[in-house]
Coordinates of C-alpha atoms in Angstrom, one line a residue:
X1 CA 69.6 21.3 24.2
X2 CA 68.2 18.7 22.2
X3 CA 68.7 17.8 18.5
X4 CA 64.6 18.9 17.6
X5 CA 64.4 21.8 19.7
X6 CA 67.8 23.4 18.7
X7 CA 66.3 22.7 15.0
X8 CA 62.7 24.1 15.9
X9 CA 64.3 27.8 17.6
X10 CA 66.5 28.2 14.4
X11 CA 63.7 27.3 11.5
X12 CA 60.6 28.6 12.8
X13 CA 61.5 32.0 12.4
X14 CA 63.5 31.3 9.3
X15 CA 60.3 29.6 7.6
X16 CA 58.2 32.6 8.4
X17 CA 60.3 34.8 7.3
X18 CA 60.8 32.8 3.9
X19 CA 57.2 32.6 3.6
X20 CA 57.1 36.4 3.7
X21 CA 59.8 37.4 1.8
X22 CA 59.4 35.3 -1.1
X23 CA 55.8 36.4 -1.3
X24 CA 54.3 33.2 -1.0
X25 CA 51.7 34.7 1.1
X26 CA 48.1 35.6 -0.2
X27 CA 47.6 39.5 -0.1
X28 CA 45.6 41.6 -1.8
X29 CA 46.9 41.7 -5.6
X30 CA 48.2 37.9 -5.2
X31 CA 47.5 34.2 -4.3
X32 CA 49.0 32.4 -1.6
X33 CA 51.1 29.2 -2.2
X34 CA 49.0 26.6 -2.9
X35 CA 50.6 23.7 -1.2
X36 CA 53.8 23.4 1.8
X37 CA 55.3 20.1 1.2
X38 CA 57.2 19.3 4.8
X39 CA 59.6 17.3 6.1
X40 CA 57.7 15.6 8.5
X41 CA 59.4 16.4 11.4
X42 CA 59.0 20.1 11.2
X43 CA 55.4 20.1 13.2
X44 CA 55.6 23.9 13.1
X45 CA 54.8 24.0 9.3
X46 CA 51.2 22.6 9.9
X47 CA 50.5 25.2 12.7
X48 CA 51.7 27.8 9.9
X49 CA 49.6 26.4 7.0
X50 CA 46.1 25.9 9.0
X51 CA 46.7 29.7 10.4
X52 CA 47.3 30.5 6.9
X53 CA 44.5 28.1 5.0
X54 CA 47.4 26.4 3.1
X55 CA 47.7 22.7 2.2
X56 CA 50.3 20.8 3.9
X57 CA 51.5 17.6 3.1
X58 CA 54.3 15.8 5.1
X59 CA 57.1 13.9 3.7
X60 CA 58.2 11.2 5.4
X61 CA 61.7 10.0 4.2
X62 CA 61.7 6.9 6.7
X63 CA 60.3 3.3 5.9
X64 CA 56.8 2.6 6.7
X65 CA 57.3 -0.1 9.0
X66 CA 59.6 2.5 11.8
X67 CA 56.9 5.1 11.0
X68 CA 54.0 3.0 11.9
X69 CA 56.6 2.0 15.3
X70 CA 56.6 5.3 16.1
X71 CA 53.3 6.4 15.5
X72 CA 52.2 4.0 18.2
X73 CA 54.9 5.0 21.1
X74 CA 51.8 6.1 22.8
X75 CA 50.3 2.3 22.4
X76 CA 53.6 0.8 23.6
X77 CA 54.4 2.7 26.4
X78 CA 51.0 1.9 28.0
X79 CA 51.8 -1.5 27.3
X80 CA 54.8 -1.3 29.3
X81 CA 56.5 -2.1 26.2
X82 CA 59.1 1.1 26.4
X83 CA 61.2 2.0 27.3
X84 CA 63.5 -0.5 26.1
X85 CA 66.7 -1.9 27.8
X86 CA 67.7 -4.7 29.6
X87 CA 66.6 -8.6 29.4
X88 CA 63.5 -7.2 27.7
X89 CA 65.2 -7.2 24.6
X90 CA 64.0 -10.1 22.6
X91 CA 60.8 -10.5 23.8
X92 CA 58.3 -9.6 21.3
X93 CA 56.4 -6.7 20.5
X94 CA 52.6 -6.9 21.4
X95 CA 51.1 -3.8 20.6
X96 CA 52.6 -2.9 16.8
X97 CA 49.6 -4.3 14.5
X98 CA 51.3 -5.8 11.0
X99 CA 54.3 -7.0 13.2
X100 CA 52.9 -10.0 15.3
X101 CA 55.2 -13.0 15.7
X102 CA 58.5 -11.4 14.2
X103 CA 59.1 -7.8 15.7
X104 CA 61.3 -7.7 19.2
X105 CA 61.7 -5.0 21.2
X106 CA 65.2 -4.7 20.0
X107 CA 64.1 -4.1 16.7
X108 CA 61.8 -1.3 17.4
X109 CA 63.5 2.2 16.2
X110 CA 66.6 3.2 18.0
X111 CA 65.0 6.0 19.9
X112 CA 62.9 4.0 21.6
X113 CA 66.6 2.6 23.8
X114 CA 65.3 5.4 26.3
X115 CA 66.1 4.6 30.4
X116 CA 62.6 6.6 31.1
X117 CA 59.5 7.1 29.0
X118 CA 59.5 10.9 29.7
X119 CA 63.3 11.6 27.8
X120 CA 63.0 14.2 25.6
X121 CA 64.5 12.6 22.3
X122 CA 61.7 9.5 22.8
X123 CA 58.7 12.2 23.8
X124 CA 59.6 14.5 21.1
X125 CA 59.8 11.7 18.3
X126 CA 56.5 10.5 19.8
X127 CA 55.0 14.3 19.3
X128 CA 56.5 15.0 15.9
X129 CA 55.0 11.9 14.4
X130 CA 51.1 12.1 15.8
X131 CA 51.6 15.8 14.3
X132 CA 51.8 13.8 10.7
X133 CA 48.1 13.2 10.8
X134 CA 47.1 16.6 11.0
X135 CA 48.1 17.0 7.7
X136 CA 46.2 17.1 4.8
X137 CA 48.1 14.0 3.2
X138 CA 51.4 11.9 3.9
X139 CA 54.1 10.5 1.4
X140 CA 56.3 7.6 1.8
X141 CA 59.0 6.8 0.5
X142 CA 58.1 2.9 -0.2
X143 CA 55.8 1.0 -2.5
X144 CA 52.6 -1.3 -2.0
X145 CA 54.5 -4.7 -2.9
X146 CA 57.2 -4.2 -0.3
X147 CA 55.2 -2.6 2.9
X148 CA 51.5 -2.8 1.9
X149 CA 50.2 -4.8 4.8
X150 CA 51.7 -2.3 7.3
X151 CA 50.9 1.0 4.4
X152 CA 46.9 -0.4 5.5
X153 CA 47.3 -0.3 9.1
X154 CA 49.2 3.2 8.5
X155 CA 45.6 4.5 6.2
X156 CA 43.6 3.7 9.2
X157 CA 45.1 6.5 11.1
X158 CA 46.3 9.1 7.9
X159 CA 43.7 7.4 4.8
X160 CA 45.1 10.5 2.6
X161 CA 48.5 8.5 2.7
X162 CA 50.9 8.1 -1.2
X163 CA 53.3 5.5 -1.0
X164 CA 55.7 6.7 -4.4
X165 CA 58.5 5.1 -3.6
X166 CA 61.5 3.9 -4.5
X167 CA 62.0 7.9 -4.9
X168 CA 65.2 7.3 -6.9
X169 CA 63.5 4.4 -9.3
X170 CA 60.8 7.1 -9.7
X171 CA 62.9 9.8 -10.7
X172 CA 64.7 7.8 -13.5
X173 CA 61.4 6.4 -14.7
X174 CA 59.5 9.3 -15.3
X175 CA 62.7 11.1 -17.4
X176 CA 63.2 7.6 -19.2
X177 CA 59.3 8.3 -20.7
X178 CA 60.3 12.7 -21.4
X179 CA 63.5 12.9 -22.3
X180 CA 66.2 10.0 -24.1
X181 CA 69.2 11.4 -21.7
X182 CA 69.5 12.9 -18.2
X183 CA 72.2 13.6 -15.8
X184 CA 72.9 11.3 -12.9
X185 CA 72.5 13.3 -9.5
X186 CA 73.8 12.8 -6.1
X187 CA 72.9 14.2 -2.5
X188 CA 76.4 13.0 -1.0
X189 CA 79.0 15.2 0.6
X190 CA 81.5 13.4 0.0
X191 CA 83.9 13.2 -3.3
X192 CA 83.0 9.8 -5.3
X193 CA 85.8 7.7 -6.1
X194 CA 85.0 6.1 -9.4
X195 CA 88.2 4.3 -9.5
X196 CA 86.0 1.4 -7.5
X197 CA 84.4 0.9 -10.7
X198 CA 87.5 0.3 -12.9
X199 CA 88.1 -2.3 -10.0
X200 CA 84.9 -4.0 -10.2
X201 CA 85.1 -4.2 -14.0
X202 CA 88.0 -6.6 -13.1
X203 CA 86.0 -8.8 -10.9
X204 CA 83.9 -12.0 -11.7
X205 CA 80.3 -11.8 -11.5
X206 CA 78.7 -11.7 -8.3
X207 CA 82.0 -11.9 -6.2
X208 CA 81.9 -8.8 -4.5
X209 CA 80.5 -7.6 -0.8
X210 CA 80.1 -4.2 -0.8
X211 CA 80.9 -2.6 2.5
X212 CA 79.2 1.0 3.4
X213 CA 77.7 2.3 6.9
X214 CA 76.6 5.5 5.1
X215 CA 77.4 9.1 5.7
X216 CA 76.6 9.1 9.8
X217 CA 77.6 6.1 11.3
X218 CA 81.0 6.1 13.0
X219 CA 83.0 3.1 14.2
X220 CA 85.7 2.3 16.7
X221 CA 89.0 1.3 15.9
X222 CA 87.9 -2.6 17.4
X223 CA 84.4 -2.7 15.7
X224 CA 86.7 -2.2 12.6
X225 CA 89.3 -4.4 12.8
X226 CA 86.5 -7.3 13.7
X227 CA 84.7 -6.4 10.3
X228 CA 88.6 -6.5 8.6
X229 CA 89.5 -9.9 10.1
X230 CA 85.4 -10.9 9.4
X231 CA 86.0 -10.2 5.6
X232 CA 89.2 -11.5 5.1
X233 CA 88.1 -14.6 7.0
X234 CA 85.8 -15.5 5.0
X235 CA 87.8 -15.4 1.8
X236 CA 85.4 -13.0 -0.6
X237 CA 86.2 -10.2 -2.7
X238 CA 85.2 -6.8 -0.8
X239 CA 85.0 -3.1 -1.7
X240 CA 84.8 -1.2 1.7
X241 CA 83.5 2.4 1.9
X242 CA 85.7 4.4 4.7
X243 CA 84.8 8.2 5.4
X244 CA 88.0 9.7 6.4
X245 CA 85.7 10.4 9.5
X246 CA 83.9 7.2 10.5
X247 CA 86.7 5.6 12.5
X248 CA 87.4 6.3 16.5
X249 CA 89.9 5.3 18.5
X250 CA 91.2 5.9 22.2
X251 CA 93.5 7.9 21.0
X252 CA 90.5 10.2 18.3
X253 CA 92.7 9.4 15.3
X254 CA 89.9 9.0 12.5
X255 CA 92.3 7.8 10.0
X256 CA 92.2 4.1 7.9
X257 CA 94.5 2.2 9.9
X258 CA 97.9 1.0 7.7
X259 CA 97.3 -2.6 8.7
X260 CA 93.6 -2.5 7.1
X261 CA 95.0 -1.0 3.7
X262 CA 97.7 -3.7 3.0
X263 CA 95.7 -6.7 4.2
X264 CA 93.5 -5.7 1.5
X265 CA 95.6 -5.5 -1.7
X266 CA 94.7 -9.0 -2.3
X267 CA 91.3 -9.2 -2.7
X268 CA 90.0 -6.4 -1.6
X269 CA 89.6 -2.1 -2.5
X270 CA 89.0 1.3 0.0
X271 CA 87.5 4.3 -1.4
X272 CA 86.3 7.1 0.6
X273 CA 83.3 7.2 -1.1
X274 CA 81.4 5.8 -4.1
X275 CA 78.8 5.7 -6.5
X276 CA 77.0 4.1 -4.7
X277 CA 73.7 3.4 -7.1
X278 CA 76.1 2.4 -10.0
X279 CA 77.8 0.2 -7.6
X280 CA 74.7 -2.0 -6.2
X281 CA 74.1 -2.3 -9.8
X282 CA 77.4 -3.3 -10.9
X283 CA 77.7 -7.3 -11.9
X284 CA 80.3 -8.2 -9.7
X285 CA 78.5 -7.0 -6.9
X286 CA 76.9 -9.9 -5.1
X287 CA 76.4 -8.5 -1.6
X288 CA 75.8 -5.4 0.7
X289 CA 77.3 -5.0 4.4
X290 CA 75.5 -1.9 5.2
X291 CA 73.8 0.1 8.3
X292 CA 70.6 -0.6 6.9
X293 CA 69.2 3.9 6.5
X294 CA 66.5 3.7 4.4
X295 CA 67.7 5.3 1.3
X296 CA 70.6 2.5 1.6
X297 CA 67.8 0.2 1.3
X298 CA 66.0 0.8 -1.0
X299 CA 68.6 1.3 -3.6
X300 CA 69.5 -2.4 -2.5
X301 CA 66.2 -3.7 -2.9
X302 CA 66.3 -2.2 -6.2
X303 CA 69.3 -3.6 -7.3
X304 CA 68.4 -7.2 -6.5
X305 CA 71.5 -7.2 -3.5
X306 CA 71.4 -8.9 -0.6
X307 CA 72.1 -7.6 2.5
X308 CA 74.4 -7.9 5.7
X309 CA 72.4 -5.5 8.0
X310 CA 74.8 -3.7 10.7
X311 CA 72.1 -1.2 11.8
X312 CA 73.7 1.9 13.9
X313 CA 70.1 4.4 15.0
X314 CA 66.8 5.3 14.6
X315 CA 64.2 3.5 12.1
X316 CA 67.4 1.3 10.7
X317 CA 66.9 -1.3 13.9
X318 CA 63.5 -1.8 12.5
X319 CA 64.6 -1.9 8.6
X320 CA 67.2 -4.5 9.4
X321 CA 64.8 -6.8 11.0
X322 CA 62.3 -6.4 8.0
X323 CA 65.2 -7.3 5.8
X324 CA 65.8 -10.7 7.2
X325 CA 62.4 -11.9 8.8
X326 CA 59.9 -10.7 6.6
X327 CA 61.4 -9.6 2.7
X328 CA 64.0 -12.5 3.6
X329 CA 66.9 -10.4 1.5
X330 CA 69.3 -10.6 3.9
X331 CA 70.6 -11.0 7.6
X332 CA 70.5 -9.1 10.6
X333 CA 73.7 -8.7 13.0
X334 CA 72.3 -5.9 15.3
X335 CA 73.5 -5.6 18.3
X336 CA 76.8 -7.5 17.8
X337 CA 80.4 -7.3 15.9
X338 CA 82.0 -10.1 16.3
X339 CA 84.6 -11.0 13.4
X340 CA 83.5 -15.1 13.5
X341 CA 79.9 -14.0 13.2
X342 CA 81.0 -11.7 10.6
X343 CA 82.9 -14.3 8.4
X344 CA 79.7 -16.8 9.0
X345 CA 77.1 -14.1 7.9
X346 CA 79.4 -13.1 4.8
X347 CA 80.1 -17.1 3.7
X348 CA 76.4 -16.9 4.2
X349 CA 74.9 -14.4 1.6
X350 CA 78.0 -14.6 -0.6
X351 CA 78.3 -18.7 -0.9
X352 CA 75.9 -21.1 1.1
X353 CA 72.9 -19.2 0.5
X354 CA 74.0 -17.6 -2.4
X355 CA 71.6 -18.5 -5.0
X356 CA 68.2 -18.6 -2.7
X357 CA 69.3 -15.1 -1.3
X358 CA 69.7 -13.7 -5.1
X359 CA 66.6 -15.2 -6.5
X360 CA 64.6 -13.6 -3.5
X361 CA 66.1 -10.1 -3.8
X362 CA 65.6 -10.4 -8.3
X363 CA 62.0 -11.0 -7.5
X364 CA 61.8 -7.8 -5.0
X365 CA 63.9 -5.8 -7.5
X366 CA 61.2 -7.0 -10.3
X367 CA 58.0 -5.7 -8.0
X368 CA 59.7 -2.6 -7.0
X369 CA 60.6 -1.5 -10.8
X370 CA 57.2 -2.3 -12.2
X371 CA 56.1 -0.4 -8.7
X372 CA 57.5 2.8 -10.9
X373 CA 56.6 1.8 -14.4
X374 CA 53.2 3.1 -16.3
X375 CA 50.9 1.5 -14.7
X376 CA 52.5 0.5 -11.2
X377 CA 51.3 1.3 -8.1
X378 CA 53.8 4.1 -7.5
X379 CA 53.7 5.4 -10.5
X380 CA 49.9 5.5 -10.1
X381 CA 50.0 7.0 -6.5
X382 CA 52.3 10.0 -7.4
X383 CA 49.8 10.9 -10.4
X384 CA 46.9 10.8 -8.3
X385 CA 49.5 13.2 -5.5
X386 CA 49.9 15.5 -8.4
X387 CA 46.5 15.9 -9.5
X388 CA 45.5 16.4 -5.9
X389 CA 47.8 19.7 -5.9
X390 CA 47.8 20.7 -9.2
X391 CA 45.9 19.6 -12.5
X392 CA 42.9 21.3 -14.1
X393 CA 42.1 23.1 -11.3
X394 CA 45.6 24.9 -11.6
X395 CA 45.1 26.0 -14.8
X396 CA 41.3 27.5 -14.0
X397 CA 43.0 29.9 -10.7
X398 CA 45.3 30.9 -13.3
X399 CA 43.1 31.9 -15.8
X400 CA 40.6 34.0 -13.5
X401 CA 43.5 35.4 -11.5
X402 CA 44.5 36.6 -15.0
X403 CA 48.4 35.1 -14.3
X404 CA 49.8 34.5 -17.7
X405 CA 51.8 30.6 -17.3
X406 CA 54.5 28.4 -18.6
X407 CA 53.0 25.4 -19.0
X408 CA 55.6 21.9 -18.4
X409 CA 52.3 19.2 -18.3
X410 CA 53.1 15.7 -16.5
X411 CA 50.2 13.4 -17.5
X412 CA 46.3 12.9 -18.1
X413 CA 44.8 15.9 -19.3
X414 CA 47.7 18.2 -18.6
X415 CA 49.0 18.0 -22.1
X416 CA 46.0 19.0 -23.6
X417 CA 45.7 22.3 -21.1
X418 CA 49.3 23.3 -22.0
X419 CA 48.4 23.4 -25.6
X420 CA 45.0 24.8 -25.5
X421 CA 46.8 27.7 -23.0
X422 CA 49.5 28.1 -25.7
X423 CA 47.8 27.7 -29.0
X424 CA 44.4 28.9 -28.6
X425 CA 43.6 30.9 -25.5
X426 CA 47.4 32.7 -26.1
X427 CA 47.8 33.4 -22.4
X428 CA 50.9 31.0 -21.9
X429 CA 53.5 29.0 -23.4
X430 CA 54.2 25.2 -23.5
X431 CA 56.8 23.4 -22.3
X432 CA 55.9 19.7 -23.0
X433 CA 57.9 17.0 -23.6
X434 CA 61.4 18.8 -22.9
X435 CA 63.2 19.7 -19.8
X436 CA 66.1 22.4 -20.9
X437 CA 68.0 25.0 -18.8
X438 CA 68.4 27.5 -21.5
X439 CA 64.6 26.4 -22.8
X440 CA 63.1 27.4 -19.4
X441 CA 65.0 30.8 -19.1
X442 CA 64.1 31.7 -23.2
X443 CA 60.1 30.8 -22.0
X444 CA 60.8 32.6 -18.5
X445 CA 62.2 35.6 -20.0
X446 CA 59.7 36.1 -22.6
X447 CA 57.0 35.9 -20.2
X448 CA 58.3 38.4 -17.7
X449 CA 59.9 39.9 -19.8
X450 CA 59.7 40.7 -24.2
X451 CA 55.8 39.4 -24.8
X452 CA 55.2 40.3 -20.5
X453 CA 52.5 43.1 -22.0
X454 CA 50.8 41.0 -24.9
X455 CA 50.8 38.1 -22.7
X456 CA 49.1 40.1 -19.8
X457 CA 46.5 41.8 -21.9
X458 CA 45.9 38.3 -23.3
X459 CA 45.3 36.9 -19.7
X460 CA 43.5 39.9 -18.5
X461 CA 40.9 39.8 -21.0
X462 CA 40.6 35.7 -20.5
X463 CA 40.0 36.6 -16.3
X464 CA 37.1 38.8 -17.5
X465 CA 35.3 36.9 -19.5
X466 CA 36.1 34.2 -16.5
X467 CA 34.6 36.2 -14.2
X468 CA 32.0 37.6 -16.5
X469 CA 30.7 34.0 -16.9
X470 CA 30.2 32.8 -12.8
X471 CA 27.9 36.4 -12.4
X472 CA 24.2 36.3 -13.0
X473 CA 23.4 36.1 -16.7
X474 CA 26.6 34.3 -17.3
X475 CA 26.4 30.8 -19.1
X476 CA 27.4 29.0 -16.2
X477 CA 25.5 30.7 -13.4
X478 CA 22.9 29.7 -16.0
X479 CA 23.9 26.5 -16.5
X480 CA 23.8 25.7 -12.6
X481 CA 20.4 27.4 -11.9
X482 CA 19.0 24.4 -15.2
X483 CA 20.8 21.9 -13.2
X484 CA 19.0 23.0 -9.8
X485 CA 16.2 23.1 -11.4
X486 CA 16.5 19.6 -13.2
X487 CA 17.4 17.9 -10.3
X488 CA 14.4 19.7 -8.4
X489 CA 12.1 17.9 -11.3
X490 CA 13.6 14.5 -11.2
X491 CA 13.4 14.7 -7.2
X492 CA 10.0 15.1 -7.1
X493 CA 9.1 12.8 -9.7
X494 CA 10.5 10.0 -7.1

């Protein structure tokens, strides 16, 4: 059975039973959730939320230019541009709008390398993503200055469409502007070995390749003795990433080969893992051999670091050839690994183009951070996403459903609410400007818990007078029937 239907049999029921459980569901004496954020290849969620009259927004975690690939598979096949294979390769892509004049069929996402067009893996991809504009908005993980012209053909199709990207910048960003310090975090399953970073200290600016193929990818023993003799070749500094898994052999040993580890004791370093944010950002790094996933990516872009694309599956065929043809941050060896073409592509990035390759990626790295600062266009997109599910409109549900709240306010007129809910109206606490474990659990337990009655008696008597207002005689069912009536007058004066 495939990958997506294996995941759809085990989640489905897990999701429904979640949603029950957890009492997310509206009944009688409570509210429903007001908002499933998805992943957005779980199409089953949207089914759920429209039975349920929930708003569903998908999250996209792959670039826009692969998304907008294969949101048209449809297009392509009856262009008799897929499936693709054979000395079709390089000829280019007709029916992608956005990619005219750059885009091969090689490049389009890896699923697309399909003998027939009716193969599950390609028809399901092709399902899942036409399922994204069902939804009630879309978020991608990108920014306007790096994908806009393809974000516009993408708004044609889903116009409720946030790009808020780079995710990671974003994160850092909006801490930097609540709180002076906050804790690094990392999604990887595997140990980091910060004894890279000792090394690098070591190492003259800008001298260092930086080798990783990310947490998936797995190489044969060949593919990596061609990168070895490649890097050595070429004479450069490298630190090389090596999962204790990623290497195959005839023989299934998985381990670094002995020959690998003492070739590099001159100039080079092997970790199992890193810090891999700390080290694009290092000074001594200079470039990036990597298998161009999207998260790899965008932490590059945001460092400023070239790139040596090596893509291995899915939307990473597409990111690598947006690296080189169209951001022009890097090169793209798809397709090949070959240790002279290796050596050639490192002297490339790391000497002979050195200097135009750096002063294109600083420029990207400049747009992408502002992309994030007050003001940018990410920063700007993610506010308008949160007012759309939250906001003022939050705050009024609360008060008539007579739900005392804990108020933690992000921008706009948020920080007023929290207060007023605090301070005045006493059906609530505020949170603002502070993001503390023990803080939240204090504010939490007095809630539910020590003040729970005075609070509730507070919010029950504020859902009254809520509800008192809206009937007839109220100030503003009084307030509307003026209005009517005004606009009545002014209508027939025209």
């Amino acid at each position: 059975m495939g990958l997506l239907p294996s995941l759809m049999n085990v989640t489905v029921p897990l999701f429904k039973e979640m949603m029950v459980s957890r009492n997310f569901l509206a009944s009688e004496n409570r509210r429903s959730v007001a908002c499933i954020i998805s992943d957005g290849v779980f199409s089953f969620a949207i089914d759920f939320a429209i039975e349920k009259g929930i708003s569903i927004v998908y999250f996209r975690t792959i670039s826009a230019c692969s998304f907008w690939a294969y949101f048209r598979i449809h297009e392509l096949i009856e262009a008799d541009e897929l499936p693709v294979k054979g000395k079709g390769m390089d000829l280019l892509v007709k029916r992608l709008p956005g990619t005219e004049g750059f885009l091969r069929r090689r490049d389009l996402p890896g699923f697309c390398r399909v003998d027939y067009i009716d193969e599950p893996k390609l028809q399901g991809i092709k399902f899942e993503t036409r399922q994204t504009a069902r939804a009630h908005a879309a978020i991608l993980n990108t920014f306007e200055d790096l994908e806009g012209p393809i974000l516009s053909h993408i708004r044609t199709q889903i116009p409720n469409l946030y790009s808020i990207g780079p995710l990671h910048s974003l994160l850092k960003s909006r801490l930097e502007t609540t709180t002076k310090e906050f804790s690094e975090s990392s999604g990887s399953l595997w140990e980091e070995d910060r004894s890279c970073l000792t090394w690098l200290d070591s190492q003259p600016p800008k001298s260092v390749i930086y080798v990783s193929f990310g947490s998936i990818t797995i190489v044969t023993r060949d593919q990596l003795l061609e990168f070895w003799y490649g890097l050595v070749n070429s004479g450069q500094r490298f630190l090389w990433v090596m999962r204790p898994d990623s290497i195959t052999g005839n023989d299934g040993e998985s381990q670094i080969p002995t020959e690998l580890e003492e070739a590099t004791k001159a100039r080079g370093y092997t970790v199992d893992w890193a810090p891999q944010e700390e080290v694009l950002n290092h000074p001594a790094i200079g470039g990036f051999v990597t298998h161009s996933g999207w998260n790899s990516t965008l932490e590059s872009i945001v460092a400023g670091v070239p790139m040596i694309c090596w893509p291995y599956f899915a939307d990473q065929t597409t990111n690598s050839r947006f690296v080189s043809e169209v951001w022009e941050i890097g090169l793209d060896m798809k397709d090949t690994c070959d240790r002279v073409v290796i050596e050639k592509m490192v002297r490339e990035v790391m000497d002979v183009k050195k200097e135009e390759f750096l002063e294109r990626a600083d420029q990207l790295a400049k747009l992408a951070r502002k992309s994030v600062s007050e003001g940018g266009s990410s920063c700007c997109n993610f506010e308008r996403f949160v007012e759309y599910i939250s906001g003022w409109n939050s705050t009024l549900e609360s008060i008539v459903a007579g739900v005392p709240m804990t108020c933690w306010s992000y921008y706009a007129d948020q920080q007023v609410n929290s207060r007023l809910v605090g301070e005045v109206w006493k059906i609530g606490m505020d949170t603002k400007d502070t993001c503390d474990r023990v803080m939240v659990e204090k504010m939490i337990g007095d809630l539910m818990g020590v003040t729970r009655d005075e609070f509730f008696r507070s919010a029950n008597q504020r859902a009254k007078l809520a509800r008192r207002s809206v009937a007839e005689g109220g100030s503003p069912y009084c307030s509307l029937d003026r209005w009517i009536e005004d606009t009545k007058l002014m209508t027939h004066d025209k």
